[in-house]
Amino acid sequence: MMHLLTLDDWTPEQVAQTLALAQDVKTAPENYADALRQRTLLMIFEKPSLRTRLSFETGMTQMGGHAIYYDTSTSPMGAGKETLHDTAKTFSRYVDVVMARLFEHAHIVELAHHADVPVINALTDLAHPCQILADLLTVREKKGALKGLKLAYLGDSNNNVTHSLMMGCALTGVNISIGCPEGAAYSPQDAVIEKAGALATVSGSRVEIMHDAHTAAVGADVVYTDSWMSYHIPREQLDARVKLFTPFQVNAAIMQAASKDAIFMNCLPAMRGYEQTADVIDGPHSVVFDQAENRLHAQKAVLITLLKAAGRLS
Ligand code: CP
Ligand code: NVA
């Protein structure tokens, strides 16, 4: 069964084909108006969402299918009354495909292991592959190609978005420079560094981790940041994290260090005055809402790809 749990589950060819399909879906959505007719997507959420929920549900509607929003706070699984095994075996009897936003990556791996339908990771503590497919689509639209570009990511880097960006860049030949505070708590996980490094060797790109924001940003074609207060971070940590991450804030000086036609990206939600200043996110280099829109097109392509691979599309 083909799933999408982390981007490195997929080959560079599968990523390229899905991005090409996403572009086609975006250009001519009418050609896909019946692509998922009578198909049902289950959307399991343990955490909040705006973009992921709306883009998946809209995508299913636009392709003639249906999506079920399922909040674990009202589920037997969330109440600790039903195992992941029994949940997966049961949903496999009703729906054609599942997306899940869960705290622990190990739990989505277990769900997928027991599921008889494709499972899509809609964000775990380890990875956010759907976001990065949309991001790669956005970068390619804005820059014309991916291979050989430089993306600088600044901020919290022991982070799902950072991990998936590393994999996505390494799979597509984009050089990635990460600027983050020192220490394992704020840096990408070792296993991700190792895997992304191996993929980068194949694609001919570079994965660098450094602890100076300016150096990471120099000459970048894309400057990317993510929240310092990811959904799972308790509010009490705000002050300490602001102090720690402020040297990695994306501001006018950082954009000045990047290439003069650099684009600014943030997966959103964003906090102005924290991971980026308002003049950057609301300024001429920012593509954050194009990026958010592309979640819709990229995920339509993911759904078609996985349902086709599972033999669930005629
Ligand atoms: N970027 C993203 O996944 O946004 P949501 O948390 O709103 O889904
Ligand atoms: N790193 C963020 C991404 C939100 C889309 C989080 O986990 O909350």
Short mmCIF file of N, CA and C and ligand atoms in Angstrom, two decimals, residues 47-49 51-52 101 122-125 127-128 131 153 156 158-162 224 226-233 266-269 295, ligand 2:
data_model
loop_
_atom_site.label_atom_id
_atom_site.label_comp_id
_atom_site.label_asym_id
_atom_site.label_seq_id
_atom_site.Cartn_x
_atom_site.Cartn_y
_atom_site.Cartn_z
N LYS A 47 -5.09 17.81 16.66
CA LYS A 47 -4.63 19.18 16.89
C LYS A 47 -5.45 20.12 16.01
N PRO A 48 -5.37 21.43 16.28
CA PRO A 48 -6.14 22.39 15.48
C PRO A 48 -5.65 22.49 14.04
N SER A 49 -6.45 23.14 13.20
CA SER A 49 -6.05 23.37 11.80
C SER A 49 -6.99 24.37 11.14
N ARG A 51 -5.79 25.58 7.45
CA ARG A 51 -5.45 25.23 6.07
C ARG A 51 -5.67 23.76 5.74
N THR A 52 -5.14 22.88 6.59
CA THR A 52 -5.17 21.45 6.26
C THR A 52 -6.62 20.96 6.16
N ARG A 101 -3.83 14.04 11.48
CA ARG A 101 -2.94 15.01 12.14
C ARG A 101 -2.81 14.56 13.59
N ALA A 122 -0.94 14.36 7.91
CA ALA A 122 -1.35 15.77 7.82
C ALA A 122 -0.69 16.59 8.94
N LEU A 123 0.42 16.10 9.45
CA LEU A 123 1.29 16.72 10.46
C LEU A 123 1.40 15.81 11.69
N THR A 124 2.64 15.48 11.98
CA THR A 124 2.97 14.80 13.25
C THR A 124 4.14 15.57 13.87
N ASP A 125 4.64 15.09 15.00
CA ASP A 125 5.81 15.74 15.59
C ASP A 125 7.04 15.64 14.68
N ALA A 127 6.98 15.17 10.98
CA ALA A 127 6.94 15.55 9.56
C ALA A 127 5.62 16.21 9.17
N HIS A 128 5.71 17.00 8.08
CA HIS A 128 4.51 17.64 7.50
C HIS A 128 4.65 17.59 5.97
N GLN A 131 2.49 19.82 3.45
CA GLN A 131 2.90 21.22 3.42
C GLN A 131 4.05 21.40 2.44
N TYR A 153 16.23 28.25 5.75
CA TYR A 153 15.18 28.10 6.77
C TYR A 153 15.73 28.60 8.09
N ASP A 156 13.00 27.66 14.67
CA ASP A 156 12.87 26.37 15.36
C ASP A 156 13.10 25.25 14.34
N ASN A 158 13.97 21.78 15.30
CA ASN A 158 13.59 20.42 15.71
C ASN A 158 12.08 20.37 15.51
N ASN A 159 11.72 20.31 14.24
CA ASN A 159 10.39 20.75 13.85
C ASN A 159 9.95 19.97 12.61
N ASN A 160 8.66 19.61 12.60
CA ASN A 160 8.09 18.83 11.49
C ASN A 160 8.29 19.49 10.12
N VAL A 161 8.06 20.82 10.04
CA VAL A 161 8.18 21.51 8.76
C VAL A 161 9.65 21.51 8.30
N THR A 162 10.56 21.77 9.23
CA THR A 162 11.99 21.75 8.88
C THR A 162 12.40 20.37 8.37
N TYR A 224 12.54 30.94 4.46
CA TYR A 224 11.39 30.23 5.02
C TYR A 224 11.49 30.24 6.54
N ASP A 226 9.02 29.16 10.31
CA ASP A 226 7.82 28.53 10.87
C ASP A 226 7.66 29.06 12.30
N SER A 227 6.51 28.85 12.83
CA SER A 227 6.18 29.35 14.18
C SER A 227 7.20 28.90 15.22
N TRP A 228 7.48 29.79 16.16
CA TRP A 228 8.31 29.40 17.31
C TRP A 228 7.45 28.69 18.36
N MET A 229 6.15 28.74 18.15
CA MET A 229 5.20 28.18 19.13
C MET A 229 4.30 27.16 18.43
N SER A 230 4.91 26.10 17.93
CA SER A 230 4.14 25.04 17.28
C SER A 230 3.00 24.58 18.19
N TYR A 231 1.99 23.95 17.60
CA TYR A 231 0.77 23.60 18.33
C TYR A 231 1.03 22.88 19.66
N HIS A 232 2.08 22.05 19.69
CA HIS A 232 2.29 21.22 20.89
C HIS A 232 3.11 21.94 21.97
N ILE A 233 3.60 23.17 21.68
CA ILE A 233 4.46 23.88 22.65
C ILE A 233 3.57 24.62 23.66
N ASN A 266 6.14 31.11 4.75
CA ASN A 266 5.82 30.62 6.09
C ASN A 266 4.60 29.73 5.91
N CYS A 267 4.65 28.51 6.46
CA CYS A 267 3.54 27.57 6.25
C CYS A 267 2.24 28.07 6.89
N LEU A 268 2.35 29.01 7.84
CA LEU A 268 1.22 29.57 8.58
C LEU A 268 0.62 28.50 9.51
N PRO A 269 0.09 28.83 10.66
CA PRO A 269 -0.17 30.18 11.15
C PRO A 269 1.13 30.92 11.54
N ARG A 295 -1.74 24.31 -1.06
CA ARG A 295 -2.09 23.11 -0.29
C ARG A 295 -3.23 22.38 -1.01
N1 NVA B 2 5.47 23.47 13.17
C1 NVA B 2 4.09 23.85 13.22
C2 NVA B 2 3.45 23.73 11.88
C3 NVA B 2 2.03 24.21 11.82
C4 NVA B 2 1.39 24.02 10.50
C5 NVA B 2 3.36 23.01 14.25
O1 NVA B 2 3.68 21.84 14.43
O2 NVA B 2 2.46 23.53 14.89
#
